[in-house]
XYZ file of N, CA, C and O in Angstrom:
312
model
N 5.892 19.779 -13.013
C 4.630 19.349 -13.487
C 3.959 18.106 -12.778
O 3.071 17.947 -12.004
N 5.102 17.285 -12.612
C 4.461 15.852 -11.829
C 4.384 16.365 -10.247
O 3.471 15.414 -9.608
N 5.005 16.895 -9.870
C 5.238 17.048 -8.300
C 3.710 17.889 -8.010
O 3.307 17.821 -6.959
N 3.743 18.836 -8.747
C 2.071 19.672 -8.779
C 1.029 18.877 -8.633
O -0.008 19.155 -7.745
N 1.236 17.985 -9.671
C -0.143 17.149 -9.590
C -0.230 16.082 -8.611
O -1.127 15.769 -8.069
N 1.240 15.778 -8.146
C 1.161 14.548 -7.085
C 0.470 15.520 -5.733
O -0.180 14.597 -4.924
N 0.920 16.658 -5.455
C 0.703 17.265 -4.269
C -1.093 17.506 -4.474
O -1.567 17.608 -3.437
N -1.326 18.002 -5.587
C -2.941 18.142 -5.805
C -3.663 17.016 -5.358
O -4.807 16.783 -4.749
N -3.056 15.711 -5.905
C -3.786 14.387 -5.635
C -3.751 14.023 -4.195
O -4.756 13.450 -3.755
N -2.628 14.390 -3.581
C -2.902 14.179 -1.940
C -3.697 14.966 -1.316
O -4.500 14.324 -0.428
N -3.782 16.203 -1.733
C -4.791 16.969 -1.414
C -6.255 16.697 -1.293
O -6.941 16.743 -0.408
N -6.405 16.257 -2.628
C -7.839 15.939 -3.008
C -8.168 14.379 -2.114
O -9.324 14.257 -1.711
N -7.359 13.562 -2.003
C -7.376 12.691 -1.173
C -7.770 12.785 0.105
O -8.555 12.160 0.721
N -6.892 13.993 0.756
C -7.445 14.196 2.028
C -8.837 14.696 2.197
O -9.552 14.327 3.110
N -9.064 15.700 1.315
C -10.577 16.299 1.387
C -11.449 15.076 0.907
O -12.475 15.328 1.619
N -11.247 13.961 0.376
C -12.379 12.825 0.196
C -12.519 12.287 1.503
O -13.640 11.895 1.693
N -11.545 11.920 2.377
C -11.686 11.314 3.477
C -12.251 12.001 4.441
O -13.174 11.748 5.074
N -12.141 13.478 4.551
C -12.881 14.360 5.377
C -14.355 14.254 4.945
O -15.358 14.427 5.694
N -14.472 14.510 3.715
C -16.236 14.466 3.324
C -16.822 13.020 3.552
O -17.762 13.287 3.944
N -15.805 12.304 3.234
C -16.656 10.926 4.038
C -17.021 10.848 5.235
O -18.165 10.428 5.896
N -16.005 11.318 6.073
C -16.143 11.187 7.542
C -17.494 12.129 7.963
O -17.679 11.903 9.203
N -17.625 13.226 7.480
C -18.658 14.169 7.722
C -20.052 13.534 7.259
O -20.834 14.270 7.890
N -19.903 12.660 6.385
C -21.367 12.165 6.026
C -22.147 11.786 7.105
O -21.495 10.717 7.941
N -23.349 11.885 7.573
C -24.110 11.113 8.621
C -24.181 9.743 8.497
O -24.026 9.100 7.302
N -24.196 8.692 9.657
C -24.002 7.498 9.255
C -25.401 7.037 8.746
O -26.449 7.500 9.172
N -25.463 5.749 8.324
C -26.577 5.150 7.848
C -26.654 3.789 8.593
O -26.928 2.836 7.736
N -26.610 4.056 9.497
C -26.439 2.506 10.626
C -27.750 1.650 10.535
O -27.862 0.546 10.648
N -29.045 2.377 10.404
C -30.515 1.776 10.220
C -30.445 1.070 8.979
O -30.766 -0.086 8.773
N -29.869 1.602 7.819
C -29.780 0.958 6.844
C -28.802 -0.222 6.762
O -28.974 -1.274 6.078
N -27.731 -0.311 7.211
C -26.821 -1.537 7.371
C -27.344 -2.355 8.455
O -27.273 -3.676 7.967
N -28.207 -2.223 9.505
C -28.651 -3.111 10.204
C -30.152 -3.745 9.144
O -30.307 -5.143 9.515
N -30.588 -2.992 8.473
C -31.628 -3.403 7.956
C -31.355 -4.651 6.759
O -31.874 -5.747 6.116
N -29.952 -4.169 6.182
C -29.293 -5.022 5.052
C -29.128 -6.508 5.567
O -29.086 -7.325 4.884
N -28.493 -6.413 6.887
C -28.091 -7.857 7.382
C -29.456 -8.300 8.112
O -29.451 -9.905 7.743
N -30.464 -7.935 8.504
C -31.597 -8.383 8.812
C -32.778 -8.782 7.981
O -33.688 -9.365 8.307
N -32.324 -8.127 6.982
C -33.421 -8.624 5.676
C -34.428 -7.422 5.279
O -34.836 -7.343 4.175
N -34.435 -6.744 6.102
C -35.251 -5.313 5.894
C -36.287 -5.408 4.900
O -35.863 -4.245 3.974
N -37.142 -6.286 4.330
C -37.731 -6.184 3.131
C -38.893 -5.135 3.401
O -39.330 -4.601 2.283
N -39.109 -4.533 4.325
C -40.266 -3.525 4.620
C -39.610 -2.362 4.019
O -40.692 -1.445 3.881
N -38.403 -2.193 3.888
C -37.859 -0.831 3.876
C -37.741 -0.725 2.045
O -36.924 0.318 1.848
N -37.943 -1.609 1.495
C -37.741 -1.593 -0.021
C -38.393 -0.427 -0.587
O -37.717 0.314 -1.524
N -39.551 0.193 -0.508
C -39.990 1.091 -1.207
C -39.973 2.671 -0.443
O -40.619 3.553 -0.766
N -39.422 2.386 0.916
C -39.357 3.446 1.848
C -38.021 4.538 1.583
O -37.658 5.731 2.458
N -37.401 4.526 0.281
C -36.207 5.180 0.210
C -36.558 6.447 -0.045
O -37.485 6.837 -1.094
N -35.645 7.625 0.369
C -36.221 8.781 -0.080
C -34.766 9.562 -0.559
O -33.720 9.133 -0.493
N -34.888 10.569 -1.481
C -34.149 11.029 -2.034
C -33.291 12.113 -0.998
O -33.955 12.857 -0.045
N -31.956 12.135 -1.165
C -31.193 12.885 -0.121
C -31.483 14.394 -0.130
O -31.633 14.911 -1.263
N -31.573 15.075 0.826
C -31.843 16.376 0.953
C -30.999 17.063 1.868
O -30.199 16.522 2.879
N -30.716 18.459 1.816
C -29.901 19.231 2.467
C -28.435 18.819 2.614
O -27.592 18.509 1.605
N -28.051 18.900 4.027
C -26.480 18.124 4.113
C -26.061 17.179 3.668
O -25.068 17.060 2.903
N -26.955 15.999 3.718
C -26.802 14.832 2.847
C -26.478 14.910 1.515
O -25.618 14.486 0.953
N -27.158 15.687 0.992
C -27.089 15.562 -0.843
C -26.058 16.663 -1.048
O -25.239 16.440 -1.906
N -25.789 17.550 -0.384
C -24.511 18.334 -0.554
C -23.096 17.591 -0.251
O -22.346 17.371 -1.100
N -22.888 16.669 0.844
C -21.769 16.054 1.127
C -21.827 14.775 -0.028
O -20.864 14.280 -0.350
N -22.930 14.552 -0.378
C -22.628 13.287 -1.583
C -22.289 13.910 -2.728
O -21.234 13.279 -3.383
N -22.892 14.854 -3.151
C -22.171 15.756 -4.421
C -20.625 16.136 -4.165
O -19.779 15.887 -5.245
N -20.338 16.556 -2.976
C -18.847 16.944 -2.727
C -18.183 15.739 -3.006
O -16.912 15.751 -3.487
N -18.603 14.765 -2.368
C -17.716 13.332 -2.511
C -17.700 13.092 -3.847
O -16.509 12.505 -4.442
N -18.742 12.821 -4.509
C -18.688 12.363 -5.794
C -17.763 13.516 -6.806
O -16.903 12.941 -7.675
N -17.707 14.532 -6.715
C -16.906 15.526 -7.528
C -15.571 15.234 -7.136
O -14.694 15.333 -7.949
N -15.176 15.387 -5.840
C -13.701 14.876 -5.354
C -13.495 13.695 -6.019
O -12.254 13.758 -6.224
N -14.152 12.626 -5.717
C -13.828 11.224 -6.452
C -13.199 11.398 -8.005
O -12.299 10.881 -8.489
N -14.227 12.108 -8.646
C -13.975 12.338 -10.307
C -12.473 13.224 -10.336
O -11.656 12.929 -11.138
N -12.387 14.299 -9.530
C -11.078 14.969 -9.622
C -10.076 13.978 -9.346
O -8.734 14.254 -10.018
N -9.837 13.292 -8.196
C -8.959 12.386 -7.689
C -8.703 11.173 -9.190
O -7.564 11.091 -9.141
N -9.920 10.839 -9.896
C -9.784 9.753 -10.729
C -8.941 10.761 -11.770
O -7.909 9.900 -12.550
N -9.350 11.629 -12.025
C -8.796 12.422 -13.472
C -7.240 12.884 -12.929
O -6.334 12.742 -14.224
N -7.148 13.321 -11.615
C -5.696 13.544 -11.602
C -4.725 12.465 -11.569
O -3.606 12.296 -12.034
N -5.323 11.093 -11.325
C -4.418 10.048 -11.114
C -4.264 9.300 -12.661
O -3.174 9.155 -12.762
N -5.246 9.719 -13.697
C -4.921 9.481 -14.931
C -3.896 10.462 -15.550
O -3.090 9.868 -16.491
N -4.026 11.550 -15.016
C -3.114 12.695 -15.497
C -1.776 12.231 -15.123
O -0.884 12.451 -15.792
N -1.359 11.913 -13.906
C -0.162 11.606 -13.241
C 0.335 10.613 -14.330
O 1.679 10.444 -14.542
N -0.236 9.477 -14.305
C 0.140 8.096 -15.278
C 0.456 8.770 -16.512
O 1.781 8.240 -17.107
N -0.056 9.558 -17.368
C 0.255 10.135 -18.508
C 1.534 10.635 -18.220
O 2.644 10.855 -19.246
N 1.513 11.808 -17.444
C 2.943 12.589 -17.296
C 4.087 11.570 -17.047
O 5.096 12.152 -17.402
N 3.893 10.683 -16.179
C 5.030 10.138 -15.780
C 5.545 8.825 -16.920
O 6.743 8.622 -16.814
N 4.749 8.665 -17.828
C 5.221 7.901 -19.103
C 5.908 8.845 -20.017
O 6.411 8.060 -21.023
N 5.794 9.914 -19.941
C 6.460 10.861 -21.324
C 7.656 11.447 -20.660
O 7.747 11.990 -19.447
C-alpha cells in the first residue's frame, strides 16, 4: 500500500511541475509589482480559456498531492 501511494505521489508531483511550466508567464504583472504598478489596481480580469483550465488543473493536482502526503504519513505510522 505504501509503495503504491508513494508512486502515485511522485507521478502527481511530476504532473504538478508540468502544469506549472505550461502556464503562460505573467511577466508584466511581476514588473508592475516591482515598479509600483498602481495603475493596474482595478484592471485585473478573471482568467479565461487555457489559463483558467491550467489554474484549475494545478489546484486539483495540488490538493491530490497534499491528500496523498497525509495518507502516506498515516500509513507509515501504522
